[in-house]
mmCIF file of C-alpha atoms in Angstrom:
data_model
loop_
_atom_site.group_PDB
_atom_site.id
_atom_site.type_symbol
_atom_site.label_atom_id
_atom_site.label_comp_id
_atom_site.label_asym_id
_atom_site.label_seq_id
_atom_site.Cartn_x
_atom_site.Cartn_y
_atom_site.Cartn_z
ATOM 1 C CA UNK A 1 94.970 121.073 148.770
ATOM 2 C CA UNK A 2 96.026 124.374 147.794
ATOM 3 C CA UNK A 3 99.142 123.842 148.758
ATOM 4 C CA UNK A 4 99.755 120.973 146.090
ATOM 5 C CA UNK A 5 98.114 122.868 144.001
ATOM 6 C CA UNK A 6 100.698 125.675 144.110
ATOM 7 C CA UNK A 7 103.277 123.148 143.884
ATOM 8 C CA UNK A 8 102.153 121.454 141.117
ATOM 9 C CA UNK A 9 101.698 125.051 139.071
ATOM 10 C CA UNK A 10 105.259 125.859 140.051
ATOM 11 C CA UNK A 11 106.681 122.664 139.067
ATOM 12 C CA UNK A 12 105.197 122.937 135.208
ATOM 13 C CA UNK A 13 106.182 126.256 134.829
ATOM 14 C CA UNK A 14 109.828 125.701 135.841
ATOM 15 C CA UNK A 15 109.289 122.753 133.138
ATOM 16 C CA UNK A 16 107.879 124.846 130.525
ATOM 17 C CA UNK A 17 110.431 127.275 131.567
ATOM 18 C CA UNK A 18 113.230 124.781 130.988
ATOM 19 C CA UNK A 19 114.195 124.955 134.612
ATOM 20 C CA UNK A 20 113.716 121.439 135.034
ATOM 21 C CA UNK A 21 114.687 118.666 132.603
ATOM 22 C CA UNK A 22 112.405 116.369 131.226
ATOM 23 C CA UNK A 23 112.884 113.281 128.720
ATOM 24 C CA UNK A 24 111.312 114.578 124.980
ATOM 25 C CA UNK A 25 107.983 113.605 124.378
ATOM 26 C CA UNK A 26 107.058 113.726 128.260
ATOM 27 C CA UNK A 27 105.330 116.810 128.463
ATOM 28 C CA UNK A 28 102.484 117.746 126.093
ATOM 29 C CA UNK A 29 103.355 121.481 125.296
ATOM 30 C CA UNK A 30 106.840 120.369 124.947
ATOM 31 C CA UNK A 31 108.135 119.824 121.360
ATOM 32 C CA UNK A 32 107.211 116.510 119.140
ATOM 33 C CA UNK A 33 110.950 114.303 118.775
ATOM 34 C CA UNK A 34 110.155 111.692 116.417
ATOM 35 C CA UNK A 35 112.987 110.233 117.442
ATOM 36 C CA UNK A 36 112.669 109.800 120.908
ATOM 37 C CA UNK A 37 110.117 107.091 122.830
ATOM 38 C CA UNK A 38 106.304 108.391 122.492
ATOM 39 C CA UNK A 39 105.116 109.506 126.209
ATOM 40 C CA UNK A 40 101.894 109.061 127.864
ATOM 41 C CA UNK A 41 100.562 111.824 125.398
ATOM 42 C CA UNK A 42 101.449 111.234 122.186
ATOM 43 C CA UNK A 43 97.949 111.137 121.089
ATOM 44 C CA UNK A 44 97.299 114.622 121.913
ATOM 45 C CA UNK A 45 100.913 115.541 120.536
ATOM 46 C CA UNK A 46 99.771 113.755 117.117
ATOM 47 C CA UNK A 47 96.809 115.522 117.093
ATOM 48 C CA UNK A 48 98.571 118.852 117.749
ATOM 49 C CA UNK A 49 100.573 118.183 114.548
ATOM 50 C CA UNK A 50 97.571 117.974 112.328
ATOM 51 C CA UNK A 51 96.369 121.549 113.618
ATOM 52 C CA UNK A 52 99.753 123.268 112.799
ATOM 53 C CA UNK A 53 101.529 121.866 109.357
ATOM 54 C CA UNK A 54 104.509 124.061 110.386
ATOM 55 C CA UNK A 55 105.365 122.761 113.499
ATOM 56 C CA UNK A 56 104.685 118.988 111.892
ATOM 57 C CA UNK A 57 107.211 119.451 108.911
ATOM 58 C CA UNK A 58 109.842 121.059 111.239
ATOM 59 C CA UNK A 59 109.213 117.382 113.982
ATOM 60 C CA UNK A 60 109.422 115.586 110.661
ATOM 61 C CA UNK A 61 113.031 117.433 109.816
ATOM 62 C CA UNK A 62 114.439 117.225 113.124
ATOM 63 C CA UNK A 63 113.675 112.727 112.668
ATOM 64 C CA UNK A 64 115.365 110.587 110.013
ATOM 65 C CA UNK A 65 112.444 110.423 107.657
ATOM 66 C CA UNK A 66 112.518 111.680 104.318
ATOM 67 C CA UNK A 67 109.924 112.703 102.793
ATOM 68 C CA UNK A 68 108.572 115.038 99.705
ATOM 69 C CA UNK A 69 106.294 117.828 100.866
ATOM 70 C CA UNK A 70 102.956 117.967 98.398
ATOM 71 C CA UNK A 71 101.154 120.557 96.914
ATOM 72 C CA UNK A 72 97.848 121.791 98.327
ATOM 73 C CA UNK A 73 94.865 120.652 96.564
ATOM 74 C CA UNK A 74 92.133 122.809 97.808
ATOM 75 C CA UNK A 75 89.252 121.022 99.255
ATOM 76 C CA UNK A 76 86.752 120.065 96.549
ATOM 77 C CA UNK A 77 83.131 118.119 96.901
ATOM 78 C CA UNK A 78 85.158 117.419 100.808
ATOM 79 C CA UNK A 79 87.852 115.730 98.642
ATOM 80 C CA UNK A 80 91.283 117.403 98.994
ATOM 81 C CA UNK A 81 94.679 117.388 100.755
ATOM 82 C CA UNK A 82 96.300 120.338 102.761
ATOM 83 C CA UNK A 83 99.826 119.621 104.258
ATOM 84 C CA UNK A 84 100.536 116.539 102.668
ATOM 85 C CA UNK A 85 103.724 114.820 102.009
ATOM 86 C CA UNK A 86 105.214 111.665 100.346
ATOM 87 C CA UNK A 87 107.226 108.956 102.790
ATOM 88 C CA UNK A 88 110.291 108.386 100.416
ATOM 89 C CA UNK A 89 112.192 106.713 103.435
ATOM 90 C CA UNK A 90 110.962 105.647 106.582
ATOM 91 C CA UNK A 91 111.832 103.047 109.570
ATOM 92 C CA UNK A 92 110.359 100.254 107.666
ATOM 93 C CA UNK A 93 109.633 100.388 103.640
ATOM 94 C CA UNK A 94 105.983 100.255 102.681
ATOM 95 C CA UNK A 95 104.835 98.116 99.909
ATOM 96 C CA UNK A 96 104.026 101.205 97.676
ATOM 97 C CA UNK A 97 104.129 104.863 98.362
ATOM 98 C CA UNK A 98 101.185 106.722 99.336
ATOM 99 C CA UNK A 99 99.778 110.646 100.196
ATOM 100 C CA UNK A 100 99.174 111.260 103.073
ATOM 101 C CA UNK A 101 98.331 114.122 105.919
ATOM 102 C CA UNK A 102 101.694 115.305 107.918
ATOM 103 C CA UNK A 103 100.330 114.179 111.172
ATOM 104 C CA UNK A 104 99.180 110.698 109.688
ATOM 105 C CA UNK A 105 103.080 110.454 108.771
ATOM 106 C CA UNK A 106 104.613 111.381 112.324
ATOM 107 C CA UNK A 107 101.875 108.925 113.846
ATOM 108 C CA UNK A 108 103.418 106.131 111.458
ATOM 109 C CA UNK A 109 106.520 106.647 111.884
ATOM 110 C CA UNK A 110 105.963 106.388 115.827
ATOM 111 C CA UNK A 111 103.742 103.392 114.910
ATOM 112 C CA UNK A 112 106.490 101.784 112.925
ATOM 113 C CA UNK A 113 108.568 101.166 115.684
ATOM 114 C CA UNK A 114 105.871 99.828 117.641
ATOM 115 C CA UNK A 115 104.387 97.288 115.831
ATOM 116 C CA UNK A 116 108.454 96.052 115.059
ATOM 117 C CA UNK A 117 109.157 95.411 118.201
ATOM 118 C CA UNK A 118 105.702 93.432 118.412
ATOM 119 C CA UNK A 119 107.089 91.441 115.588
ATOM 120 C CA UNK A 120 109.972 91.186 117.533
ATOM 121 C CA UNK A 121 108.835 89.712 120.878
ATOM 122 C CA UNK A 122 106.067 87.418 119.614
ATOM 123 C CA UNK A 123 107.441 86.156 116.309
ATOM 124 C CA UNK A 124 111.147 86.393 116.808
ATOM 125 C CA UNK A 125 112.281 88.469 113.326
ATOM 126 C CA UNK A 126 111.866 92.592 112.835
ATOM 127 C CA UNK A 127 109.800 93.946 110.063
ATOM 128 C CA UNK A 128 110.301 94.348 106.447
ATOM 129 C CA UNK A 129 107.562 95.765 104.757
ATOM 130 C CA UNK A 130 104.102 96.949 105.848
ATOM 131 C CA UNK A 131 101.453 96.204 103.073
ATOM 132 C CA UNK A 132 98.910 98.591 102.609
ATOM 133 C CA UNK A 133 95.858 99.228 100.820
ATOM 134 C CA UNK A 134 95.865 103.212 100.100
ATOM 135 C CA UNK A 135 95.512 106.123 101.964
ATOM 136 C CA UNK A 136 94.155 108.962 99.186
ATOM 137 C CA UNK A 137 90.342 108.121 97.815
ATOM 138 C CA UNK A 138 87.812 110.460 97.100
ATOM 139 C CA UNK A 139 85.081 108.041 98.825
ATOM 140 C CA UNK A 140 82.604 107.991 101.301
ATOM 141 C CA UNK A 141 83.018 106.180 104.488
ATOM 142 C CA UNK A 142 81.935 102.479 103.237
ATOM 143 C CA UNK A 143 82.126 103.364 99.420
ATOM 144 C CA UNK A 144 78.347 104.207 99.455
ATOM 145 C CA UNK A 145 77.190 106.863 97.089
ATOM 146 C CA UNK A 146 75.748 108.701 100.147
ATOM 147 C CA UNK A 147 76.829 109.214 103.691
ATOM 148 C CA UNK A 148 79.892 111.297 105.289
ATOM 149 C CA UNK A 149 83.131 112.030 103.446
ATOM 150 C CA UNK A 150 86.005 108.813 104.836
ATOM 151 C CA UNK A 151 88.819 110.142 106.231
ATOM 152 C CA UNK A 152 90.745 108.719 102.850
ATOM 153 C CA UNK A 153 89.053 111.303 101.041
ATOM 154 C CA UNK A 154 91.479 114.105 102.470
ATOM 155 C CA UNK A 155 94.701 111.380 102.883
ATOM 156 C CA UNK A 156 94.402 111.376 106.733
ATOM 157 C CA UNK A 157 94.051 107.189 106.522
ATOM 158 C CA UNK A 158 96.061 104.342 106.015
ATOM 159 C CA UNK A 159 94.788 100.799 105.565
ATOM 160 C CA UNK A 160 96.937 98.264 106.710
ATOM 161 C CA UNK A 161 96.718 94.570 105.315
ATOM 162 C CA UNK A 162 99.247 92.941 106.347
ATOM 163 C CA UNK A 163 103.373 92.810 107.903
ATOM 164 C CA UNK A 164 106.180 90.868 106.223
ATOM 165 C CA UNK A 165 108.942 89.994 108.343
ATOM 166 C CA UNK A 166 112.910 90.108 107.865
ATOM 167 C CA UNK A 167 112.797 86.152 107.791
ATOM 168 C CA UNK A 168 110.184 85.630 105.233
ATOM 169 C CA UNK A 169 107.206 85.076 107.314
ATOM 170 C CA UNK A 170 103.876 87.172 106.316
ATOM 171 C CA UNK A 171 101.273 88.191 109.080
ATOM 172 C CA UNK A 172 98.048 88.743 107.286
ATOM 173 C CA UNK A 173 95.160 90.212 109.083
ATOM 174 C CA UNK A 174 92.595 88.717 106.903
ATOM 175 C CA UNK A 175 94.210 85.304 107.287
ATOM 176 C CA UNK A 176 96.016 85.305 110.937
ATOM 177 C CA UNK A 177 92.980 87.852 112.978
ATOM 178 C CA UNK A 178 92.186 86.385 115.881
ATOM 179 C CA UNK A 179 93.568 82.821 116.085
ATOM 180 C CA UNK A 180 95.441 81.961 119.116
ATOM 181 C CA UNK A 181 98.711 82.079 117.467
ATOM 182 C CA UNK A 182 102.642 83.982 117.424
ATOM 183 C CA UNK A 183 100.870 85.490 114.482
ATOM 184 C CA UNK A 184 97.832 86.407 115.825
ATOM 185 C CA UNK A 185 98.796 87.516 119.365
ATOM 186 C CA UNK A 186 101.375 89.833 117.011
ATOM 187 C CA UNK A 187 98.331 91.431 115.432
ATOM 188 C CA UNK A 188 96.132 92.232 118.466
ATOM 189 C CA UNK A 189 99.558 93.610 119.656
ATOM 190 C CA UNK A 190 99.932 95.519 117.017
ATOM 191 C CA UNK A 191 96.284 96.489 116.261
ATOM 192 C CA UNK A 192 95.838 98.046 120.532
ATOM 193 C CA UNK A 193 98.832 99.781 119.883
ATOM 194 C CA UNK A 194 97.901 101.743 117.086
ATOM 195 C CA UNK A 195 95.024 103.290 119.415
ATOM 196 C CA UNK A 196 98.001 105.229 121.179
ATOM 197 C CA UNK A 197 98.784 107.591 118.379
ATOM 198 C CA UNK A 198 95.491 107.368 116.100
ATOM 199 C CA UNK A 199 92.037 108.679 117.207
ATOM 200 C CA UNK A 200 90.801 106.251 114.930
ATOM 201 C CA UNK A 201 91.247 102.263 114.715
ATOM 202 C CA UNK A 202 89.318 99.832 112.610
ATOM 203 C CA UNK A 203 90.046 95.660 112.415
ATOM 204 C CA UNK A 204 88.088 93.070 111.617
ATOM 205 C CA UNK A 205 85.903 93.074 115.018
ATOM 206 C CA UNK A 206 84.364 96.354 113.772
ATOM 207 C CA UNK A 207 83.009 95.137 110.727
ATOM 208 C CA UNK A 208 83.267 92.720 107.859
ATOM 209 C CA UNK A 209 84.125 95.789 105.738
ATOM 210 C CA UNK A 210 87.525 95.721 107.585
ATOM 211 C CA UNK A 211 88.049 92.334 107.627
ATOM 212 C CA UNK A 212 91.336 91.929 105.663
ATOM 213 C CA UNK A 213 93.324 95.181 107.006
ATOM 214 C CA UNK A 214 93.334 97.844 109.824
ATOM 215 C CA UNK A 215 92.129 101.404 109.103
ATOM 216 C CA UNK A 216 94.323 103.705 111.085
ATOM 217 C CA UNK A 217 93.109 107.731 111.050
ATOM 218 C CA UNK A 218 93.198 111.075 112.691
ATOM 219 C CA UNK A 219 89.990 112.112 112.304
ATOM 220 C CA UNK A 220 87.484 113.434 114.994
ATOM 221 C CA UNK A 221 86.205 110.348 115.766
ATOM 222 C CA UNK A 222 87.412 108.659 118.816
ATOM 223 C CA UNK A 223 87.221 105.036 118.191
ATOM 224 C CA UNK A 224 89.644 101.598 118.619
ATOM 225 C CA UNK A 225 87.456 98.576 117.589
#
């Protein structure tokens, strides 16, 4: 045992060290390429962006995305926005642009490709456009006038309602969730695979406040319903 223990030490620090090449993405220290296939922790990579801005903008430089970085608007009533930044051009074009957290932008733009090459294999055509309901709303979770802040309320959410497709077709979630369909096999597809690089994942299973779009956010919550 302590012998593969010693081996295993020596073997990530002549990887940390750069002795040893690994493909990007495959070690968790190593840095985020946006670019590159997510590994098995891109997760904990995502979540590494949203504690350090700096190293977030410079993954989102080093990809093809273009974005505009925001102004901080200091945290007010828990309604606020530190290290946000506008997509202006991304994989695949959004149906209106949004605020949103840096992380929350490199987890999309991993997610992107994902749920495109869903569209791919199950319904035969790429994406076009990704329909969304907002990201940015000074709310509580559930729009009560009580309760904890949402995860909107400090642009670190996306709602997604539905996928349009390079030959015309639209995947809704309120109208295609959960039949036994291209269209619906596309969405489950789509909707498990978000839980790889979001800590939080809302469809309509959860509840019938989510029933026409996914909530996708990197909160603290741990959670892919």
């Amino acid at each position: 045992m302590g012998i593969l223990l010693l081996a295993g030490a020596a073997t990530a620090l002549a990887v940390h060290l750069g002795w040893v090449k690994v493909p990007p993405n495959f070690a968790p220290w190593s840095d985020v390429e946006l670019e590159h296939e997510p590994g098995w922790f891109a997760k904990l990579q995502i979540n590494g962006l949203a504690r350090d801005v700096a190293a977030c903008r410079a993954a989102l430089d080093r990809s093809e995305l273009r974005y505009e970085a925001l102004p901080d608007r200091p945290e007010r009533n828990g309604c606020g926005l530190s290290g946000g930044v506008s997509i202006v051009r991304s994989h695949i074009p959004y149906s209106s642009g949004f605020q949103a957290t840096c992380a929350l932008a490199a987890g999309l733009y991993w997610y992107e490709n994902l749920a495109d090459l869903a569209a791919r294999r199950h319904l035969g055509s790429g994406l076009a456009r990704i329909d969304h309901l907002g990201s940015y709303a000074c709310r509580n979770i559930g729009g009560g006038d009580s309760g904890r802040r949402s995860q909107h309320a400090t642009a670190n959410a996306l709602d997604i309602a539905a996928f349009r497709l390079q030959d015309g077709q639209i995947v809704s979630v309120r109208r295609d969730w959960g039949k036994d369909t291209a269209k619906g096999r596309f969405l489950q597809e789509a909707h498990d695979g978000a839980c790889r690089f979001f800590n939080t994942v809302l469809g309509p299973d959860y509840n019938a406040a989510h029933a026409d779009h996914f909530h996708l956010d990197l909160g603290p919550a741990r959670l892919c319903r």
